[in-house]
């Protein structure tokens, strides 16, 4: 390849094209016309002697070579951004930066209210774009399209930076009129009907049933370890919806304690510890290595860590 045919702008265009896989949308994001974007794609094809993007029934798709280049191109641009980034501190008072944060409704209800309160005081121009865990993939996070992923995880890419924000336990919610309220034991727990909530806030896939014990998560795994199984009547991916369902007379909801305590002033429900041991979990914040040295990103990470360390449990 003749490097004389490649300039920094062309690499930026390549990065956006591979991410968006759409010429019109890429042009809009870069603030250029569609003909100019098409011409840049033509130059890229000539420079790399590869189609880069090809049209399929599912839209424009990157070629094998383009996929292989994608992470390297992103790393090159991140390195350049780090070199030319101003050495001055992030100006919280004047910034209007948008931070994209992927979290479940557990994170939205237990952490984000405190984050918004601090932002109003320290960086009133900051905008939060909160995404559901199912909105984007780990690959897109790794590419820096999302600033932070805040959730509990079974696993994540080894390249991610991560920190534990807090540990949480589990609690049970049920109606004051539920028969288990009179005698909440393991036996009465197993006799009740239950609401299942996704362990990560991410969809468990189509067609999940109570028989899918290998996909049901920590509560059911804890029961299996002592030789029991609960009767699940409702499946949901939302902790707050589950908490509301606890008001139904015949249902028991087992969710993280911080989410359960959002109902502590609800006179219609009772909060109790589970009648068996469920291991706690770590609530983590993770981010792409591409954003590790970004000053605005560093500031937001410090802010969230500070909030998590001081946020009340109840």
PDB file of C-alpha atoms in Angstrom:
ATOM      1  CA  UNK A   1       0.000   0.000   0.000  1.00  0.00           C
ATOM      2  CA  UNK A   2       1.137   3.517  -0.795  1.00  0.00           C
ATOM      3  CA  UNK A   3       0.737   5.531   2.424  1.00  0.00           C
ATOM      4  CA  UNK A   4       0.639   8.716   0.361  1.00  0.00           C
ATOM      5  CA  UNK A   5      -2.950   7.748  -0.454  1.00  0.00           C
ATOM      6  CA  UNK A   6      -3.972   7.672   3.230  1.00  0.00           C
ATOM      7  CA  UNK A   7      -4.567  10.716   5.411  1.00  0.00           C
ATOM      8  CA  UNK A   8      -5.995  11.087   8.923  1.00  0.00           C
ATOM      9  CA  UNK A   9      -9.426  12.150   7.701  1.00  0.00           C
ATOM     10  CA  UNK A  10      -9.662   9.034   5.577  1.00  0.00           C
ATOM     11  CA  UNK A  11      -9.009   6.856   8.630  1.00  0.00           C
ATOM     12  CA  UNK A  12     -11.702   8.743  10.520  1.00  0.00           C
ATOM     13  CA  UNK A  13     -14.134   8.143   7.651  1.00  0.00           C
ATOM     14  CA  UNK A  14     -13.183   4.452   7.600  1.00  0.00           C
ATOM     15  CA  UNK A  15     -13.817   4.150  11.343  1.00  0.00           C
ATOM     16  CA  UNK A  16     -17.281   5.692  11.062  1.00  0.00           C
ATOM     17  CA  UNK A  17     -18.208   3.718   7.941  1.00  0.00           C
ATOM     18  CA  UNK A  18     -17.311   0.417   9.580  1.00  0.00           C
ATOM     19  CA  UNK A  19     -19.267   1.349  12.680  1.00  0.00           C
ATOM     20  CA  UNK A  20     -22.387   2.667  10.976  1.00  0.00           C
ATOM     21  CA  UNK A  21     -22.319   0.493   7.821  1.00  0.00           C
ATOM     22  CA  UNK A  22     -24.326   3.184   6.082  1.00  0.00           C
ATOM     23  CA  UNK A  23     -22.967   5.949   3.818  1.00  0.00           C
ATOM     24  CA  UNK A  24     -25.781   8.425   4.448  1.00  0.00           C
ATOM     25  CA  UNK A  25     -25.690   8.017   8.226  1.00  0.00           C
ATOM     26  CA  UNK A  26     -21.887   8.225   8.264  1.00  0.00           C
ATOM     27  CA  UNK A  27     -21.966  11.440   6.260  1.00  0.00           C
ATOM     28  CA  UNK A  28     -24.472  12.941   8.684  1.00  0.00           C
ATOM     29  CA  UNK A  29     -22.364  12.037  11.719  1.00  0.00           C
ATOM     30  CA  UNK A  30     -19.251  13.542  10.131  1.00  0.00           C
ATOM     31  CA  UNK A  31     -21.036  16.672   8.950  1.00  0.00           C
ATOM     32  CA  UNK A  32     -20.233  16.155   5.262  1.00  0.00           C
ATOM     33  CA  UNK A  33     -22.406  15.549   2.203  1.00  0.00           C
ATOM     34  CA  UNK A  34     -23.334  12.088   1.002  1.00  0.00           C
ATOM     35  CA  UNK A  35     -21.407  12.539  -2.298  1.00  0.00           C
ATOM     36  CA  UNK A  36     -18.302  13.485  -0.290  1.00  0.00           C
ATOM     37  CA  UNK A  37     -18.752  10.363   1.864  1.00  0.00           C
ATOM     38  CA  UNK A  38     -19.207   8.202  -1.222  1.00  0.00           C
ATOM     39  CA  UNK A  39     -16.047   9.674  -2.722  1.00  0.00           C
ATOM     40  CA  UNK A  40     -14.159   8.895   0.504  1.00  0.00           C
ATOM     41  CA  UNK A  41     -15.380   5.291   0.347  1.00  0.00           C
ATOM     42  CA  UNK A  42     -14.129   5.122  -3.249  1.00  0.00           C
ATOM     43  CA  UNK A  43     -10.704   6.394  -2.134  1.00  0.00           C
ATOM     44  CA  UNK A  44     -10.615   3.844   0.678  1.00  0.00           C
ATOM     45  CA  UNK A  45     -11.421   1.040  -1.746  1.00  0.00           C
ATOM     46  CA  UNK A  46      -8.619   2.133  -4.018  1.00  0.00           C
ATOM     47  CA  UNK A  47      -6.130   2.567  -1.185  1.00  0.00           C
ATOM     48  CA  UNK A  48      -6.804  -0.840   0.368  1.00  0.00           C
ATOM     49  CA  UNK A  49      -7.667  -2.633  -2.873  1.00  0.00           C
ATOM     50  CA  UNK A  50     -10.752  -3.963  -1.118  1.00  0.00           C
ATOM     51  CA  UNK A  51     -14.501  -3.182  -1.396  1.00  0.00           C
ATOM     52  CA  UNK A  52     -14.591  -2.301   2.364  1.00  0.00           C
ATOM     53  CA  UNK A  53     -18.418  -2.376   2.378  1.00  0.00           C
ATOM     54  CA  UNK A  54     -20.606  -4.555   0.171  1.00  0.00           C
ATOM     55  CA  UNK A  55     -24.338  -4.435  -0.317  1.00  0.00           C
ATOM     56  CA  UNK A  56     -26.315  -7.443   0.983  1.00  0.00           C
ATOM     57  CA  UNK A  57     -29.947  -8.241   1.721  1.00  0.00           C
ATOM     58  CA  UNK A  58     -29.263  -7.025   5.283  1.00  0.00           C
ATOM     59  CA  UNK A  59     -27.764  -3.736   4.102  1.00  0.00           C
ATOM     60  CA  UNK A  60     -24.118  -2.734   3.753  1.00  0.00           C
ATOM     61  CA  UNK A  61     -21.746  -5.207   5.393  1.00  0.00           C
ATOM     62  CA  UNK A  62     -17.956  -4.942   5.918  1.00  0.00           C
ATOM     63  CA  UNK A  63     -15.663  -7.321   4.074  1.00  0.00           C
ATOM     64  CA  UNK A  64     -13.474  -9.779   5.946  1.00  0.00           C
ATOM     65  CA  UNK A  65     -10.451  -7.511   5.562  1.00  0.00           C
ATOM     66  CA  UNK A  66     -12.430  -4.493   6.773  1.00  0.00           C
ATOM     67  CA  UNK A  67     -13.489  -6.408   9.894  1.00  0.00           C
ATOM     68  CA  UNK A  68      -9.871  -7.325  10.569  1.00  0.00           C
ATOM     69  CA  UNK A  69      -8.829  -3.665  10.277  1.00  0.00           C
ATOM     70  CA  UNK A  70     -11.612  -2.212  12.406  1.00  0.00           C
ATOM     71  CA  UNK A  71     -10.102  -2.576  15.877  1.00  0.00           C
ATOM     72  CA  UNK A  72      -6.652  -1.488  14.655  1.00  0.00           C
ATOM     73  CA  UNK A  73      -8.065   1.645  13.023  1.00  0.00           C
ATOM     74  CA  UNK A  74      -9.931   2.503  16.241  1.00  0.00           C
ATOM     75  CA  UNK A  75      -6.760   2.027  18.296  1.00  0.00           C
ATOM     76  CA  UNK A  76      -4.746   4.232  15.916  1.00  0.00           C
ATOM     77  CA  UNK A  77      -7.313   7.023  16.176  1.00  0.00           C
ATOM     78  CA  UNK A  78      -7.523   6.652  19.971  1.00  0.00           C
ATOM     79  CA  UNK A  79      -3.742   6.966  20.213  1.00  0.00           C
ATOM     80  CA  UNK A  80      -3.795  10.105  18.078  1.00  0.00           C
ATOM     81  CA  UNK A  81      -6.616  11.557  20.194  1.00  0.00           C
ATOM     82  CA  UNK A  82      -4.559  10.905  23.328  1.00  0.00           C
ATOM     83  CA  UNK A  83      -1.539  12.707  21.859  1.00  0.00           C
ATOM     84  CA  UNK A  84      -3.416  15.807  20.736  1.00  0.00           C
ATOM     85  CA  UNK A  85      -5.879  15.980  23.626  1.00  0.00           C
ATOM     86  CA  UNK A  86      -5.480  19.163  25.679  1.00  0.00           C
ATOM     87  CA  UNK A  87      -3.467  18.779  28.876  1.00  0.00           C
ATOM     88  CA  UNK A  88      -5.842  21.039  30.788  1.00  0.00           C
ATOM     89  CA  UNK A  89      -8.396  19.523  33.131  1.00  0.00           C
ATOM     90  CA  UNK A  90     -11.920  18.737  31.945  1.00  0.00           C
ATOM     91  CA  UNK A  91     -14.032  21.889  32.395  1.00  0.00           C
ATOM     92  CA  UNK A  92     -17.117  20.564  34.152  1.00  0.00           C
ATOM     93  CA  UNK A  93     -18.799  23.963  34.441  1.00  0.00           C
ATOM     94  CA  UNK A  94     -18.953  24.636  30.690  1.00  0.00           C
ATOM     95  CA  UNK A  95     -19.055  21.175  29.104  1.00  0.00           C
ATOM     96  CA  UNK A  96     -22.087  19.916  27.206  1.00  0.00           C
ATOM     97  CA  UNK A  97     -20.643  16.444  26.623  1.00  0.00           C
ATOM     98  CA  UNK A  98     -23.006  13.511  26.141  1.00  0.00           C
ATOM     99  CA  UNK A  99     -22.079  10.412  28.163  1.00  0.00           C
ATOM    100  CA  UNK A 100     -23.583   7.158  26.928  1.00  0.00           C
ATOM    101  CA  UNK A 101     -24.071   4.724  29.807  1.00  0.00           C
ATOM    102  CA  UNK A 102     -25.428   1.218  29.431  1.00  0.00           C
ATOM    103  CA  UNK A 103     -27.147  -0.096  32.564  1.00  0.00           C
ATOM    104  CA  UNK A 104     -30.199  -2.103  33.610  1.00  0.00           C
ATOM    105  CA  UNK A 105     -33.142  -0.589  35.457  1.00  0.00           C
ATOM    106  CA  UNK A 106     -31.454  -1.822  38.650  1.00  0.00           C
ATOM    107  CA  UNK A 107     -28.632   0.637  37.937  1.00  0.00           C
ATOM    108  CA  UNK A 108     -31.070   3.320  36.814  1.00  0.00           C
ATOM    109  CA  UNK A 109     -33.015   3.160  40.074  1.00  0.00           C
ATOM    110  CA  UNK A 110     -30.184   2.579  42.581  1.00  0.00           C
ATOM    111  CA  UNK A 111     -27.322   4.660  41.137  1.00  0.00           C
ATOM    112  CA  UNK A 112     -28.460   7.122  38.471  1.00  0.00           C
ATOM    113  CA  UNK A 113     -30.598   9.393  40.720  1.00  0.00           C
ATOM    114  CA  UNK A 114     -27.476  10.184  42.781  1.00  0.00           C
ATOM    115  CA  UNK A 115     -25.424  10.702  39.613  1.00  0.00           C
ATOM    116  CA  UNK A 116     -27.985  13.161  38.248  1.00  0.00           C
ATOM    117  CA  UNK A 117     -28.039  15.027  41.563  1.00  0.00           C
ATOM    118  CA  UNK A 118     -24.264  15.494  41.497  1.00  0.00           C
ATOM    119  CA  UNK A 119     -24.233  16.441  37.821  1.00  0.00           C
ATOM    120  CA  UNK A 120     -26.784  19.180  38.469  1.00  0.00           C
ATOM    121  CA  UNK A 121     -24.371  20.672  40.998  1.00  0.00           C
ATOM    122  CA  UNK A 122     -21.030  20.130  39.266  1.00  0.00           C
ATOM    123  CA  UNK A 123     -21.672  19.804  35.532  1.00  0.00           C
ATOM    124  CA  UNK A 124     -25.174  21.035  34.671  1.00  0.00           C
ATOM    125  CA  UNK A 125     -24.525  20.924  30.922  1.00  0.00           C
ATOM    126  CA  UNK A 126     -23.692  17.213  30.832  1.00  0.00           C
ATOM    127  CA  UNK A 127     -26.250  15.000  29.082  1.00  0.00           C
ATOM    128  CA  UNK A 128     -26.738  11.307  29.933  1.00  0.00           C
ATOM    129  CA  UNK A 129     -27.879   8.871  27.267  1.00  0.00           C
ATOM    130  CA  UNK A 130     -28.868   5.757  29.244  1.00  0.00           C
ATOM    131  CA  UNK A 131     -29.025   2.573  27.185  1.00  0.00           C
ATOM    132  CA  UNK A 132     -30.512  -0.834  27.994  1.00  0.00           C
ATOM    133  CA  UNK A 133     -28.072  -3.782  28.118  1.00  0.00           C
ATOM    134  CA  UNK A 134     -29.785  -5.252  25.053  1.00  0.00           C
ATOM    135  CA  UNK A 135     -29.299  -2.053  23.011  1.00  0.00           C
ATOM    136  CA  UNK A 136     -25.627  -2.659  22.182  1.00  0.00           C
ATOM    137  CA  UNK A 137     -23.057  -5.453  22.156  1.00  0.00           C
ATOM    138  CA  UNK A 138     -19.734  -5.810  23.973  1.00  0.00           C
ATOM    139  CA  UNK A 139     -18.040  -5.228  20.604  1.00  0.00           C
ATOM    140  CA  UNK A 140     -19.635  -1.797  20.301  1.00  0.00           C
ATOM    141  CA  UNK A 141     -18.593  -0.987  23.862  1.00  0.00           C
ATOM    142  CA  UNK A 142     -15.049  -2.125  23.081  1.00  0.00           C
ATOM    143  CA  UNK A 143     -15.013   0.255  20.108  1.00  0.00           C
ATOM    144  CA  UNK A 144     -15.789   3.179  22.419  1.00  0.00           C
ATOM    145  CA  UNK A 145     -19.320   3.827  21.168  1.00  0.00           C
ATOM    146  CA  UNK A 146     -20.555   3.542  24.767  1.00  0.00           C
ATOM    147  CA  UNK A 147     -18.740   5.339  27.574  1.00  0.00           C
ATOM    148  CA  UNK A 148     -19.566   3.042  30.461  1.00  0.00           C
ATOM    149  CA  UNK A 149     -21.266  -0.283  31.120  1.00  0.00           C
ATOM    150  CA  UNK A 150     -22.670  -0.507  34.643  1.00  0.00           C
ATOM    151  CA  UNK A 151     -24.238  -3.809  35.589  1.00  0.00           C
ATOM    152  CA  UNK A 152     -23.492  -7.221  37.049  1.00  0.00           C
ATOM    153  CA  UNK A 153     -21.772  -9.589  34.674  1.00  0.00           C
ATOM    154  CA  UNK A 154     -21.072 -13.285  34.323  1.00  0.00           C
ATOM    155  CA  UNK A 155     -18.154 -12.396  32.054  1.00  0.00           C
ATOM    156  CA  UNK A 156     -16.749  -9.569  29.943  1.00  0.00           C
ATOM    157  CA  UNK A 157     -13.903  -9.089  27.450  1.00  0.00           C
ATOM    158  CA  UNK A 158     -10.483  -9.217  29.096  1.00  0.00           C
ATOM    159  CA  UNK A 159      -9.513  -5.962  27.387  1.00  0.00           C
ATOM    160  CA  UNK A 160     -12.094  -3.988  29.398  1.00  0.00           C
ATOM    161  CA  UNK A 161     -11.100  -1.914  32.410  1.00  0.00           C
ATOM    162  CA  UNK A 162     -13.432  -2.497  35.341  1.00  0.00           C
ATOM    163  CA  UNK A 163     -14.090  -1.551  38.943  1.00  0.00           C
ATOM    164  CA  UNK A 164     -16.559  -2.881  41.524  1.00  0.00           C
ATOM    165  CA  UNK A 165     -18.968  -0.161  42.644  1.00  0.00           C
ATOM    166  CA  UNK A 166     -20.620  -2.165  45.431  1.00  0.00           C
ATOM    167  CA  UNK A 167     -21.773  -5.599  46.530  1.00  0.00           C
ATOM    168  CA  UNK A 168     -25.459  -6.357  46.990  1.00  0.00           C
ATOM    169  CA  UNK A 169     -27.470  -9.156  48.561  1.00  0.00           C
ATOM    170  CA  UNK A 170     -30.988 -10.408  47.789  1.00  0.00           C
ATOM    171  CA  UNK A 171     -34.337  -9.732  49.442  1.00  0.00           C
ATOM    172  CA  UNK A 172     -37.881 -11.000  48.987  1.00  0.00           C
ATOM    173  CA  UNK A 173     -40.912  -8.827  48.343  1.00  0.00           C
ATOM    174  CA  UNK A 174     -44.523  -9.919  48.724  1.00  0.00           C
ATOM    175  CA  UNK A 175     -47.931  -8.502  49.521  1.00  0.00           C
ATOM    176  CA  UNK A 176     -48.998  -8.018  53.140  1.00  0.00           C
ATOM    177  CA  UNK A 177     -52.025 -10.116  52.134  1.00  0.00           C
ATOM    178  CA  UNK A 178     -49.895 -12.955  50.786  1.00  0.00           C
ATOM    179  CA  UNK A 179     -50.260 -16.099  52.960  1.00  0.00           C
ATOM    180  CA  UNK A 180     -46.455 -16.353  53.212  1.00  0.00           C
ATOM    181  CA  UNK A 181     -46.473 -13.122  55.242  1.00  0.00           C
ATOM    182  CA  UNK A 182     -47.788 -15.107  58.213  1.00  0.00           C
ATOM    183  CA  UNK A 183     -45.023 -17.709  58.168  1.00  0.00           C
ATOM    184  CA  UNK A 184     -42.178 -17.036  55.740  1.00  0.00           C
ATOM    185  CA  UNK A 185     -40.119 -20.219  55.625  1.00  0.00           C
ATOM    186  CA  UNK A 186     -38.390 -22.213  52.907  1.00  0.00           C
ATOM    187  CA  UNK A 187     -41.460 -24.424  52.713  1.00  0.00           C
ATOM    188  CA  UNK A 188     -43.874 -21.508  52.240  1.00  0.00           C
ATOM    189  CA  UNK A 189     -41.442 -19.902  49.769  1.00  0.00           C
ATOM    190  CA  UNK A 190     -41.471 -23.047  47.627  1.00  0.00           C
ATOM    191  CA  UNK A 191     -45.280 -23.301  47.841  1.00  0.00           C
ATOM    192  CA  UNK A 192     -45.699 -19.772  46.464  1.00  0.00           C
ATOM    193  CA  UNK A 193     -45.749 -18.522  42.871  1.00  0.00           C
ATOM    194  CA  UNK A 194     -42.719 -16.488  41.842  1.00  0.00           C
ATOM    195  CA  UNK A 195     -41.631 -13.656  39.543  1.00  0.00           C
ATOM    196  CA  UNK A 196     -38.343 -14.320  37.729  1.00  0.00           C
ATOM    197  CA  UNK A 197     -36.130 -11.360  36.859  1.00  0.00           C
ATOM    198  CA  UNK A 198     -33.166 -11.570  34.495  1.00  0.00           C
ATOM    199  CA  UNK A 199     -29.919 -11.809  36.459  1.00  0.00           C
ATOM    200  CA  UNK A 200     -28.158  -9.222  34.287  1.00  0.00           C
ATOM    201  CA  UNK A 201     -31.059  -7.120  33.059  1.00  0.00           C
ATOM    202  CA  UNK A 202     -30.437  -8.581  29.590  1.00  0.00           C
ATOM    203  CA  UNK A 203     -32.989 -10.705  27.791  1.00  0.00           C
ATOM    204  CA  UNK A 204     -32.486 -14.421  28.328  1.00  0.00           C
ATOM    205  CA  UNK A 205     -33.646 -15.212  24.838  1.00  0.00           C
ATOM    206  CA  UNK A 206     -36.896 -16.255  23.227  1.00  0.00           C
ATOM    207  CA  UNK A 207     -38.859 -19.138  24.658  1.00  0.00           C
ATOM    208  CA  UNK A 208     -37.410 -19.280  28.162  1.00  0.00           C
ATOM    209  CA  UNK A 209     -39.432 -21.567  30.451  1.00  0.00           C
ATOM    210  CA  UNK A 210     -39.191 -22.706  34.082  1.00  0.00           C
ATOM    211  CA  UNK A 211     -37.482 -25.868  32.765  1.00  0.00           C
ATOM    212  CA  UNK A 212     -34.474 -23.858  31.530  1.00  0.00           C
ATOM    213  CA  UNK A 213     -32.699 -24.143  34.862  1.00  0.00           C
ATOM    214  CA  UNK A 214     -29.286 -23.571  33.266  1.00  0.00           C
ATOM    215  CA  UNK A 215     -30.404 -20.070  32.227  1.00  0.00           C
ATOM    216  CA  UNK A 216     -32.500 -18.981  35.203  1.00  0.00           C
ATOM    217  CA  UNK A 217     -29.767 -17.347  37.240  1.00  0.00           C
ATOM    218  CA  UNK A 218     -28.484 -16.966  40.771  1.00  0.00           C
ATOM    219  CA  UNK A 219     -31.702 -17.405  42.765  1.00  0.00           C
ATOM    220  CA  UNK A 220     -32.585 -20.664  41.034  1.00  0.00           C
ATOM    221  CA  UNK A 221     -28.987 -21.879  41.089  1.00  0.00           C
ATOM    222  CA  UNK A 222     -28.959 -21.329  44.862  1.00  0.00           C
ATOM    223  CA  UNK A 223     -32.146 -23.383  45.204  1.00  0.00           C
ATOM    224  CA  UNK A 224     -30.761 -26.160  43.027  1.00  0.00           C
ATOM    225  CA  UNK A 225     -27.719 -26.416  45.297  1.00  0.00           C
ATOM    226  CA  UNK A 226     -30.017 -27.375  48.182  1.00  0.00           C
ATOM    227  CA  UNK A 227     -32.140 -29.650  46.000  1.00  0.00           C
ATOM    228  CA  UNK A 228     -35.155 -27.406  45.417  1.00  0.00           C
ATOM    229  CA  UNK A 229     -36.906 -25.575  42.616  1.00  0.00           C
ATOM    230  CA  UNK A 230     -39.397 -22.715  42.781  1.00  0.00           C
ATOM    231  CA  UNK A 231     -42.601 -22.335  40.791  1.00  0.00           C
ATOM    232  CA  UNK A 232     -42.197 -19.415  38.351  1.00  0.00           C
ATOM    233  CA  UNK A 233     -45.395 -17.776  37.092  1.00  0.00           C
ATOM    234  CA  UNK A 234     -44.045 -14.568  35.529  1.00  0.00           C
ATOM    235  CA  UNK A 235     -40.856 -13.779  33.601  1.00  0.00           C
ATOM    236  CA  UNK A 236     -39.681 -10.168  33.340  1.00  0.00           C
ATOM    237  CA  UNK A 237     -36.468  -8.295  32.508  1.00  0.00           C
ATOM    238  CA  UNK A 238     -37.246  -5.302  34.732  1.00  0.00           C
ATOM    239  CA  UNK A 239     -36.615  -5.079  38.464  1.00  0.00           C
ATOM    240  CA  UNK A 240     -39.028  -2.217  39.022  1.00  0.00           C
ATOM    241  CA  UNK A 241     -41.849  -4.067  37.249  1.00  0.00           C
ATOM    242  CA  UNK A 242     -41.118  -7.076  39.413  1.00  0.00           C
ATOM    243  CA  UNK A 243     -41.310  -4.928  42.539  1.00  0.00           C
ATOM    244  CA  UNK A 244     -44.760  -3.710  41.503  1.00  0.00           C
ATOM    245  CA  UNK A 245     -45.882  -7.276  40.812  1.00  0.00           C
ATOM    246  CA  UNK A 246     -45.034  -8.079  44.419  1.00  0.00           C
ATOM    247  CA  UNK A 247     -48.264  -6.292  45.363  1.00  0.00           C
ATOM    248  CA  UNK A 248     -50.189  -9.179  43.797  1.00  0.00           C
ATOM    249  CA  UNK A 249     -51.503 -11.408  46.584  1.00  0.00           C
ATOM    250  CA  UNK A 250     -50.101 -14.682  45.282  1.00  0.00           C
ATOM    251  CA  UNK A 251     -46.607 -13.670  44.081  1.00  0.00           C
ATOM    252  CA  UNK A 252     -43.159 -13.591  45.680  1.00  0.00           C
ATOM    253  CA  UNK A 253     -40.362 -11.538  44.132  1.00  0.00           C
ATOM    254  CA  UNK A 254     -36.680 -12.153  44.908  1.00  0.00           C
ATOM    255  CA  UNK A 255     -34.496  -9.269  43.744  1.00  0.00           C
ATOM    256  CA  UNK A 256     -31.352  -7.378  44.798  1.00  0.00           C
ATOM    257  CA  UNK A 257     -31.753  -5.692  48.171  1.00  0.00           C
ATOM    258  CA  UNK A 258     -31.047  -2.161  46.924  1.00  0.00           C
ATOM    259  CA  UNK A 259     -33.856  -2.531  44.366  1.00  0.00           C
ATOM    260  CA  UNK A 260     -36.190  -4.040  46.944  1.00  0.00           C
ATOM    261  CA  UNK A 261     -35.596  -1.183  49.389  1.00  0.00           C
ATOM    262  CA  UNK A 262     -37.097   1.224  46.853  1.00  0.00           C
ATOM    263  CA  UNK A 263     -40.388  -0.220  48.149  1.00  0.00           C
ATOM    264  CA  UNK A 264     -39.580   0.261  51.848  1.00  0.00           C
ATOM    265  CA  UNK A 265     -42.270   2.945  52.241  1.00  0.00           C
ATOM    266  CA  UNK A 266     -44.883   0.949  50.338  1.00  0.00           C
ATOM    267  CA  UNK A 267     -47.426  -0.198  52.959  1.00  0.00           C
ATOM    268  CA  UNK A 268     -48.752  -2.872  50.610  1.00  0.00           C
ATOM    269  CA  UNK A 269     -45.594  -4.988  50.558  1.00  0.00           C
ATOM    270  CA  UNK A 270     -43.301  -6.748  53.015  1.00  0.00           C
ATOM    271  CA  UNK A 271     -39.499  -6.981  52.609  1.00  0.00           C
ATOM    272  CA  UNK A 272     -37.837 -10.054  54.069  1.00  0.00           C
ATOM    273  CA  UNK A 273     -34.493 -11.825  53.679  1.00  0.00           C
ATOM    274  CA  UNK A 274     -34.718 -15.057  51.663  1.00  0.00           C
ATOM    275  CA  UNK A 275     -35.266 -18.220  53.735  1.00  0.00           C
ATOM    276  CA  UNK A 276     -32.149 -19.770  52.150  1.00  0.00           C
ATOM    277  CA  UNK A 277     -28.673 -18.560  51.246  1.00  0.00           C
ATOM    278  CA  UNK A 278     -28.207 -16.700  47.957  1.00  0.00           C
ATOM    279  CA  UNK A 279     -24.638 -15.522  47.308  1.00  0.00           C
ATOM    280  CA  UNK A 280     -24.302 -11.790  46.815  1.00  0.00           C
ATOM    281  CA  UNK A 281     -23.031 -10.213  43.615  1.00  0.00           C
ATOM    282  CA  UNK A 282     -20.733  -7.420  42.515  1.00  0.00           C
ATOM    283  CA  UNK A 283     -22.173  -4.391  40.731  1.00  0.00           C
ATOM    284  CA  UNK A 284     -19.448  -3.281  38.327  1.00  0.00           C
ATOM    285  CA  UNK A 285     -18.528  -0.432  36.016  1.00  0.00           C
ATOM    286  CA  UNK A 286     -16.531  -1.286  32.873  1.00  0.00           C
ATOM    287  CA  UNK A 287     -15.190   0.666  29.917  1.00  0.00           C
ATOM    288  CA  UNK A 288     -13.181   0.314  26.741  1.00  0.00           C
ATOM    289  CA  UNK A 289      -9.388   0.670  26.884  1.00  0.00           C
ATOM    290  CA  UNK A 290      -9.814   3.235  24.108  1.00  0.00           C
ATOM    291  CA  UNK A 291     -11.360   5.620  26.651  1.00  0.00           C
ATOM    292  CA  UNK A 292      -8.996   4.935  29.548  1.00  0.00           C
ATOM    293  CA  UNK A 293      -7.000   8.182  29.117  1.00  0.00           C
ATOM    294  CA  UNK A 294      -9.823  10.473  28.014  1.00  0.00           C
ATOM    295  CA  UNK A 295      -9.973  13.303  30.561  1.00  0.00           C
ATOM    296  CA  UNK A 296     -13.753  13.743  30.459  1.00  0.00           C
ATOM    297  CA  UNK A 297     -14.158  10.012  30.847  1.00  0.00           C
ATOM    298  CA  UNK A 298     -11.733   9.917  33.783  1.00  0.00           C
ATOM    299  CA  UNK A 299     -13.719  12.644  35.506  1.00  0.00           C
ATOM    300  CA  UNK A 300     -17.038  10.790  35.049  1.00  0.00           C
ATOM    301  CA  UNK A 301     -15.527   7.549  36.333  1.00  0.00           C
ATOM    302  CA  UNK A 302     -14.218   9.269  39.468  1.00  0.00           C
ATOM    303  CA  UNK A 303     -17.603  10.900  40.018  1.00  0.00           C
ATOM    304  CA  UNK A 304     -19.508   7.608  39.776  1.00  0.00           C
ATOM    305  CA  UNK A 305     -17.028   5.739  41.997  1.00  0.00           C
ATOM    306  CA  UNK A 306     -17.303   8.466  44.638  1.00  0.00           C
ATOM    307  CA  UNK A 307     -21.112   8.355  44.473  1.00  0.00           C
ATOM    308  CA  UNK A 308     -21.204   4.552  44.677  1.00  0.00           C
ATOM    309  CA  UNK A 309     -18.995   4.570  47.768  1.00  0.00           C
ATOM    310  CA  UNK A 310     -21.219   7.074  49.558  1.00  0.00           C
ATOM    311  CA  UNK A 311     -24.696   6.177  48.194  1.00  0.00           C
ATOM    312  CA  UNK A 312     -27.034   4.985  50.969  1.00  0.00           C
ATOM    313  CA  UNK A 313     -28.219   1.371  50.803  1.00  0.00           C
ATOM    314  CA  UNK A 314     -31.721   2.412  51.804  1.00  0.00           C
TER     315      UNK A 314
END
